[in-house]
Amino acid sequence: MKYTRFSKNDKLDYNLVFVYEDKLSGVNKSIGCSKALKDIKKAVSQKLICGKLGSMEMIVSTMYDSNYFLIGLGKKSELTIQKFEKYLSSVIKKINKYDIGKISLDLSDITIKNYDVLKGSIIEFEKSNYNFKNNSINHLKECFIKVPNNITKKAFDDTKRISLAIAHGLNTARKLGDTPPNICNPTFLARESKKLEKLHKNLKVEVLDEKQMRALKMGSLLSVSQGSTQPAKLVIIKYTPLKNKQPIVLVGKGITFDTGGISLKPSPSMDEMKYDMSGAGSVVGTMQACAEMNLKNNVIGILACAENMPSGVATRPGDVVKSMSGITIEILNTDAEGRLVLCDALTFSKKYKPKYILDMATLTGACLVGLGKYPSGLFSNNSTLTQKIKKSADVTGDRVWELPLYSDYFDELKTNFADIQNIGGRYGGAITAAAFLANFTKDEKWAHLDIAGTAWESGNDKGSTGRPVKLLTDFVMTNK
Ligand code: BES
Ligand code: MN
Ligand code: ZN
């Protein structure tokens, strides 16, 4: 899609205008043409337009010969990023069903604290272009965006460029997540990552196979792929345009299908465990965005890819394995496999002398139970890093909620048969999982995002959300 800064002489046949239920009289501000304004004011007075959250009315201005979609955003003071993006995306979906090629979008009266509304809107438009089966035709080709006057042409173009890079990365993450698990296996993730090398001369992809991982003594990661015919892969995506600068390392859980292994999962909704590689998908998407926007920062992505299957050669509950760090692990539940692949990837990542390490993982059902689908769970051993992540979440609307890492949780991982066990007690499962990982990142500034509730939608709108690509791209852009 094409995005053009709206200038006052532009006249479009179709126009998107936002209205607030408590500022209905203010609707005049957004309508450039006095003739159309007359029609709209009449519709307001006839109560055809209410501005209620989620309402959408279409007004045909016969006098000005143009059409207006008026999207209600509720009370102005109660507007949030989530509401704005939700109703913008639903109106885009609707318009794409008509044969409408060009529209105008008026953003001049949308202000949400710390939020870049132009960037958010372009990303929503681009998201609407994604469709896994490629079976719907989007008619919309160009959007003329009205922004406040203080946004210059250059600022508009810069935001556009960055937003497109982010949106493309986000859609890549969604595509990888939605790809069926008989296709999207560890080898596929490695191959798709390798394709990124074309984007930028400073982007390099290395893939370690099981033999190389065995040489590195990654006994924990390799124990997960042991029961599968699909070999594990460790993918390293390096985007390092700057000399002598510590990188930010992003580590993603890449379980391409999680059956639970011998601790087999129940069958209902097991298909959704194809999304268990969403952490890795979000890392690929973020790396793509970095390269595409020509980011001036060093970022390294590491994907810990394996398939968790039961079989005659799979690990058993009770098995003890030795991780790359030397820490031995008693596997009490083979379904707690994410932490087993991540711990070795985290240990491996230290060789890059990272400024920060962030890992993203659909790690626990407990996170979903505790926090629901709206925020990702946030855990960290460093308060500065925590604040930085919260800030990126705040400005992008890609929300997080922090959970504690008290030493009590670490005590739950004690066992008589190894250094640690891979599960805690009955309660606080998202936290004991994070505590497990924290054992491997003691000397680093590390944070963990549990995206079990946020990486995909279930039900009729089943599909990957691409989260937390927006958060991660903001993080790497603002922590140079
Ligand atoms: N991938 C799952 C977590 C998950 C489950 C995410 C459902 C989203 C929806 C993970 O590997 C897992 O199975 N975790 C177990 C841990 C338990 C065995 C300690 C869980 O959450 O049940
Ligand atoms: Mn599992
Ligand atoms: Zn899993």
XYZ file of C-alpha atoms and ligand atoms in Angstrom:
504
model
C 0.000 0.000 0.000
C 0.949 3.572 -0.613
C 0.790 6.250 2.076
C 0.693 9.916 1.165
C 0.619 12.948 3.383
C -2.764 14.592 2.866
C -2.520 18.137 1.616
C -5.441 20.469 1.781
C -6.152 20.409 -1.942
C -6.579 16.636 -2.044
C -10.131 15.497 -2.597
C -11.024 11.872 -2.059
C -14.258 10.041 -2.742
C -13.972 8.098 0.506
C -12.858 9.493 3.831
C -12.304 8.005 7.281
C -13.065 10.340 10.142
C -12.994 9.552 13.842
C -15.668 10.930 16.140
C -15.840 11.079 19.924
C -19.184 10.652 21.619
C -18.449 13.525 23.992
C -17.032 15.810 21.289
C -19.558 15.477 18.513
C -19.480 19.175 17.776
C -15.730 18.911 17.233
C -16.263 16.829 14.138
C -15.993 20.012 12.076
C -12.276 20.259 12.794
C -11.562 17.243 10.697
C -13.641 17.978 7.657
C -11.828 20.232 5.263
C -14.730 21.038 3.006
C -17.509 23.210 4.264
C -20.076 21.627 1.968
C -19.420 18.148 3.278
C -19.325 19.524 6.787
C -22.869 20.785 6.399
C -24.088 17.306 5.530
C -22.248 15.783 8.460
C -23.497 18.340 10.939
C -27.005 17.592 9.753
C -26.434 13.887 10.329
C -25.139 14.661 13.835
C -28.194 16.744 14.625
C -30.427 13.978 13.318
C -28.554 11.601 15.672
C -27.351 9.439 12.798
C -23.867 9.771 14.198
C -23.325 9.043 17.882
C -19.559 8.550 18.233
C -20.107 5.575 20.552
C -17.152 3.210 20.775
C -17.192 0.824 17.827
C -19.954 2.586 15.909
C -19.452 3.153 12.212
C -21.735 5.233 10.049
C -21.449 6.106 6.415
C -22.535 9.536 5.284
C -22.906 10.384 1.628
C -22.326 14.057 1.059
C -24.360 14.861 -1.999
C -23.316 18.480 -1.913
C -19.619 17.712 -1.966
C -19.939 14.460 -3.875
C -17.938 12.324 -1.442
C -18.455 9.705 1.246
C -17.520 9.687 4.899
C -17.042 6.759 7.233
C -17.464 8.066 10.747
C -15.874 5.780 13.289
C -16.935 6.205 16.894
C -14.146 6.111 19.455
C -16.221 6.707 22.594
C -15.110 9.313 25.116
C -12.007 11.209 24.096
C -10.342 10.999 27.504
C -10.869 7.226 27.608
C -9.212 6.454 24.286
C -6.442 3.848 24.461
C -4.016 2.430 21.908
C -5.874 -0.876 22.027
C -9.260 0.699 21.270
C -7.874 2.879 18.509
C -6.083 0.019 16.758
C -9.017 -2.342 17.165
C -11.548 -0.015 15.533
C -9.153 1.210 12.881
C -8.423 -2.373 11.866
C -12.106 -3.280 11.783
C -12.931 -0.353 9.511
C -10.007 -1.209 7.218
C -11.317 -4.768 6.972
C -14.754 -3.476 6.077
C -13.509 -1.031 3.445
C -11.369 -3.709 1.839
C -14.551 -5.612 1.013
C -15.735 -2.755 -1.210
C -14.047 -1.851 -4.438
C -12.473 1.271 -2.992
C -8.913 2.026 -4.059
C -8.126 5.311 -2.339
C -9.196 6.803 0.963
C -8.253 9.607 3.258
C -7.612 9.059 6.946
C -7.801 11.908 9.396
C -5.462 11.471 12.358
C -5.286 15.122 13.315
C -7.493 14.732 16.378
C -6.096 11.457 17.730
C -3.813 11.930 20.685
C -2.858 9.095 22.983
C -0.072 9.690 25.456
C 3.361 8.539 24.160
C 1.799 6.822 21.136
C 2.904 7.497 17.567
C -0.492 7.374 15.886
C 0.882 7.619 12.345
C 3.192 4.678 12.908
C 0.457 2.661 14.603
C -1.980 3.356 11.765
C 0.403 2.389 8.970
C 1.167 -0.853 10.787
C -2.575 -1.586 11.074
C -3.051 -1.012 7.342
C -0.153 -3.311 6.532
C -1.437 -5.957 8.931
C -4.698 -5.976 6.990
C -2.733 -7.028 3.918
C -1.671 -10.260 5.567
C -3.746 -13.282 4.858
C -2.268 -16.748 5.284
C -4.133 -18.332 2.394
C -3.761 -15.275 0.145
C -7.394 -15.796 -0.768
C -8.841 -12.340 -0.307
C -8.365 -9.386 -2.577
C -7.643 -6.109 -0.873
C -8.925 -3.277 -3.005
C -7.319 -0.509 -1.001
C -4.169 0.754 -2.703
C -3.488 4.207 -1.336
C -4.197 6.117 1.836
C -3.931 9.898 2.148
C -3.207 10.603 5.786
C -4.021 13.871 7.438
C -1.581 14.508 10.280
C -1.111 17.514 12.573
C 0.725 20.371 10.834
C 3.797 20.048 13.044
C 4.593 16.736 11.355
C 6.783 17.741 8.429
C 7.021 15.951 5.111
C 10.368 14.510 6.193
C 9.036 13.311 9.538
C 6.125 11.729 7.710
C 8.429 9.918 5.282
C 10.764 8.714 8.048
C 7.878 7.350 10.080
C 6.468 5.704 6.981
C 9.739 3.962 6.194
C 10.193 2.663 9.743
C 6.555 1.623 10.089
C 6.696 -0.388 6.881
C 9.823 -2.204 8.070
C 8.155 -3.038 11.376
C 4.942 -4.159 9.702
C 6.797 -6.407 7.272
C 8.658 -8.021 10.177
C 5.414 -8.413 12.079
C 3.745 -10.111 9.125
C 6.749 -12.421 8.728
C 6.360 -13.484 12.357
C 2.654 -14.117 11.746
C 3.306 -16.122 8.617
C 5.875 -18.333 10.361
C 3.481 -18.892 13.266
C 0.541 -19.791 11.057
C 2.526 -22.174 8.829
C 1.433 -25.745 9.592
C 3.802 -27.800 11.735
C 4.437 -30.432 9.056
C 6.059 -27.643 7.044
C 7.341 -25.304 9.723
C 9.905 -27.552 11.408
C 13.348 -26.543 12.732
C 14.950 -26.956 9.293
C 12.264 -24.720 7.765
C 12.883 -21.995 10.362
C 16.592 -22.168 9.594
C 15.942 -21.925 5.860
C 13.514 -19.022 6.210
C 16.021 -17.185 8.409
C 18.736 -17.721 5.856
C 16.589 -15.811 3.336
C 17.043 -12.666 5.432
C 20.665 -12.416 4.298
C 19.415 -10.902 1.044
C 18.062 -7.889 2.897
C 21.254 -6.285 4.095
C 24.969 -6.775 3.687
C 25.438 -6.598 7.453
C 22.971 -9.387 8.140
C 24.487 -12.862 8.441
C 22.810 -16.130 9.348
C 24.549 -19.189 10.805
C 22.868 -22.508 11.485
C 24.226 -25.049 13.950
C 23.147 -28.668 13.456
C 22.866 -31.329 16.153
C 26.457 -32.473 15.704
C 27.750 -28.953 16.272
C 25.475 -28.524 19.266
C 26.713 -31.800 20.708
C 30.251 -30.503 20.410
C 29.141 -27.450 22.412
C 27.663 -29.807 25.034
C 24.093 -28.556 24.652
C 22.699 -31.657 26.321
C 19.548 -29.906 27.491
C 18.479 -28.527 24.110
C 19.292 -31.819 22.377
C 17.223 -33.819 24.860
C 14.096 -32.124 23.501
C 14.589 -33.143 19.861
C 15.672 -36.647 20.895
C 12.216 -38.142 20.332
C 11.615 -36.456 16.985
C 12.743 -37.372 13.493
C 13.212 -33.648 12.896
C 16.700 -32.549 13.920
C 17.094 -29.527 16.201
C 18.673 -26.345 14.848
C 20.253 -23.367 16.525
C 19.914 -20.369 14.247
C 22.031 -17.257 14.752
C 20.936 -14.121 12.904
C 23.532 -11.371 13.212
C 22.729 -7.807 12.304
C 25.837 -5.889 13.307
C 26.363 -2.759 11.191
C 28.435 -1.054 13.915
C 31.995 -1.881 14.892
C 32.856 -2.453 18.552
C 29.420 -2.106 20.003
C 27.867 -4.612 22.372
C 24.798 -6.176 20.766
C 21.326 -6.682 22.120
C 20.688 -10.418 21.962
C 17.158 -11.693 21.322
C 16.569 -15.383 22.028
C 13.394 -17.114 20.816
C 11.762 -20.393 21.803
C 11.339 -22.287 18.551
C 9.390 -25.429 19.406
C 7.794 -26.086 16.026
C 5.308 -28.489 17.600
C 4.808 -29.268 21.267
C 3.014 -32.542 21.921
C 4.363 -32.542 25.474
C 6.546 -35.561 24.665
C 6.117 -38.582 26.962
C 4.262 -36.236 29.361
C 1.739 -36.055 26.536
C -0.667 -33.133 26.307
C -4.445 -33.672 26.155
C -5.817 -33.609 22.579
C -8.207 -30.607 22.603
C -6.643 -27.637 20.809
C -3.316 -29.405 20.477
C -3.068 -27.989 16.944
C -2.381 -24.623 18.564
C 0.964 -25.967 19.715
C 2.230 -25.164 16.214
C 2.465 -21.656 17.676
C 5.050 -22.835 20.192
C 7.729 -21.365 17.901
C 6.235 -17.884 18.129
C 9.112 -16.584 20.255
C 11.521 -17.562 17.479
C 9.118 -16.118 14.892
C 9.091 -12.788 16.692
C 12.890 -12.758 16.667
C 13.013 -13.429 12.909
C 10.462 -10.660 12.349
C 12.406 -8.209 14.494
C 15.694 -8.998 12.736
C 14.015 -8.461 9.389
C 12.681 -5.098 10.575
C 16.142 -4.040 11.827
C 17.710 -4.752 8.451
C 14.878 -3.250 6.457
C 14.956 0.043 8.362
C 18.769 0.072 8.255
C 18.891 0.373 12.048
C 22.034 1.838 13.567
C 22.390 -0.701 16.338
C 23.825 -4.187 16.758
C 21.250 -6.900 17.306
C 21.719 -10.664 17.329
C 18.817 -13.100 17.148
C 19.112 -16.689 18.317
C 16.446 -19.285 17.601
C 16.333 -22.453 19.687
C 14.472 -24.799 17.354
C 13.251 -28.319 18.076
C 10.143 -30.450 17.856
C 8.844 -32.042 21.075
C 7.582 -35.540 20.243
C 6.960 -38.764 22.181
C 8.669 -41.893 20.846
C 10.665 -44.915 21.877
C 13.778 -42.793 22.024
C 12.241 -39.684 23.626
C 13.369 -38.502 27.062
C 11.530 -39.957 30.066
C 10.374 -38.155 33.188
C 13.267 -38.746 35.578
C 16.017 -38.430 32.975
C 18.940 -36.228 33.969
C 20.711 -34.162 31.310
C 23.686 -31.827 31.405
C 23.289 -28.332 29.968
C 25.995 -26.352 28.176
C 26.530 -24.324 31.362
C 27.425 -27.504 33.251
C 24.238 -27.320 35.336
C 22.546 -30.730 35.441
C 18.774 -30.916 35.042
C 16.314 -33.558 36.135
C 13.501 -33.633 33.577
C 10.398 -34.336 35.674
C 7.986 -33.272 32.972
C 8.902 -33.554 29.304
C 6.228 -30.930 28.542
C 8.344 -28.290 30.273
C 10.601 -28.360 27.215
C 10.795 -24.656 26.360
C 13.105 -23.904 29.261
C 15.276 -26.867 28.242
C 15.991 -25.449 24.798
C 16.225 -21.866 26.041
C 18.768 -22.501 28.802
C 21.372 -23.710 26.313
C 20.582 -20.905 23.865
C 20.950 -18.381 26.720
C 24.305 -19.854 27.749
C 25.431 -19.786 24.119
C 24.372 -16.133 23.736
C 26.894 -14.986 26.370
C 29.709 -15.357 23.864
C 28.475 -12.231 22.118
C 29.081 -10.155 25.281
C 25.528 -8.790 25.120
C 24.426 -5.455 26.452
C 21.075 -7.040 27.193
C 19.594 -10.479 26.614
C 15.860 -10.757 26.040
C 14.155 -14.077 25.529
C 10.687 -14.556 24.109
C 8.796 -17.771 24.706
C 5.325 -19.285 24.712
C 6.562 -20.811 27.921
C 3.657 -21.611 30.228
C -0.071 -22.152 30.237
C 0.160 -20.689 33.746
C 1.020 -17.276 32.295
C -2.176 -17.369 30.260
C -4.146 -18.437 33.323
C -2.652 -15.699 35.469
C -2.579 -12.717 33.119
C -5.045 -13.587 30.371
C -4.503 -12.715 26.722
C -3.660 -9.041 26.958
C -0.187 -8.561 28.396
C 2.897 -10.735 28.007
C 4.491 -11.778 31.299
C 7.697 -9.874 32.063
C 10.535 -11.137 34.252
C 13.975 -9.646 34.698
C 17.034 -9.609 36.928
C 17.700 -5.923 36.206
C 15.444 -3.006 37.070
C 16.840 -0.626 34.429
C 16.118 -3.179 31.747
C 12.638 -3.758 33.185
C 11.879 -0.036 32.916
C 13.108 0.091 29.340
C 10.906 -2.819 28.315
C 7.905 -1.334 30.088
C 8.508 1.906 28.232
C 8.568 0.161 24.839
C 5.383 -1.675 25.805
C 3.764 1.591 26.788
C 4.537 3.483 23.587
C 3.609 0.634 21.248
C 0.593 -0.766 23.091
C 2.306 -4.176 23.015
C 1.643 -4.616 26.711
C 3.625 -6.441 29.402
C 3.040 -7.108 33.079
C 5.875 -7.761 35.491
C 5.869 -10.766 37.811
C 8.269 -11.316 40.732
C 11.325 -13.555 40.958
C 11.641 -14.084 44.721
C 14.230 -16.595 45.877
C 11.384 -18.791 47.189
C 10.545 -19.724 43.617
C 14.114 -20.852 42.995
C 13.858 -23.169 46.015
C 11.043 -25.031 44.257
C 13.507 -26.232 41.631
C 15.669 -28.188 44.093
C 16.032 -31.929 43.639
C 18.038 -34.817 45.137
C 19.140 -36.061 41.745
C 20.581 -33.107 39.814
C 21.453 -29.427 40.270
C 17.904 -28.380 39.390
C 14.653 -29.923 38.176
C 12.671 -28.592 35.241
C 9.364 -27.901 37.032
C 8.302 -26.210 40.257
C 5.295 -26.941 42.450
C 1.632 -26.676 41.596
C 1.331 -22.878 41.736
C 2.996 -19.939 40.036
C 4.132 -21.973 37.041
C 5.015 -18.955 34.897
C 7.344 -17.740 37.622
C 9.080 -21.030 38.384
C 9.682 -21.371 34.634
C 11.274 -17.910 34.582
C 13.276 -18.765 37.713
C 14.603 -21.841 35.915
C 15.889 -19.594 33.098
C 17.322 -17.079 35.560
C 19.747 -19.774 36.756
C 21.459 -19.512 33.378
C 21.693 -15.717 33.084
C 23.089 -14.734 36.472
C 25.915 -12.589 35.070
C 23.825 -10.916 32.379
C 21.251 -8.160 32.166
C 18.427 -10.427 31.159
C 14.678 -10.297 30.699
C 12.159 -12.954 29.749
C 8.806 -12.387 28.063
C 6.249 -15.158 28.446
C 4.083 -14.706 25.354
C 1.882 -17.784 25.871
C -1.225 -15.603 26.049
C -0.317 -12.980 23.462
C 1.354 -14.709 20.492
C -1.805 -15.985 18.852
C -5.595 -15.719 18.882
C -7.798 -18.799 19.229
C -11.364 -19.328 18.016
C -12.819 -17.943 14.795
C -9.995 -15.447 14.388
C -7.355 -18.072 15.003
C -4.008 -16.789 13.872
C -0.678 -15.406 14.939
C -0.655 -11.845 16.311
C 3.005 -11.180 15.555
C 3.497 -10.059 19.127
C 5.863 -8.880 20.531
C 7.530 -7.593 17.340
C 6.294 -4.044 17.944
C 7.718 -4.017 21.451
C 11.039 -5.521 20.363
C 11.552 -3.184 17.423
C 10.905 -0.203 19.665
C 13.336 -1.624 22.216
C 16.192 -2.056 19.736
C 15.503 1.374 18.201
C 15.481 3.236 21.516
C 18.414 1.480 23.210
C 21.289 2.281 20.903
N 4.183 -24.526 25.151
C 3.689 -24.862 26.431
C 3.003 -23.706 27.126
C 1.661 -23.304 26.600
C 0.541 -24.085 26.813
C 1.513 -22.098 25.965
C -0.685 -23.682 26.353
C 0.277 -21.691 25.516
C -0.823 -22.474 25.703
C 4.837 -25.319 27.316
O 5.849 -26.018 26.699
C 4.258 -26.224 28.358
O 3.758 -27.248 28.002
N 4.324 -25.820 29.605
C 3.771 -26.585 30.660
C 4.711 -26.527 31.831
C 4.367 -27.482 32.923
C 4.590 -28.897 32.457
C 5.228 -27.188 34.114
C 2.417 -25.976 31.004
O 2.268 -24.768 30.952
O 1.505 -26.746 31.279
Mn 5.401 -28.075 26.588
Zn 6.089 -25.668 24.735
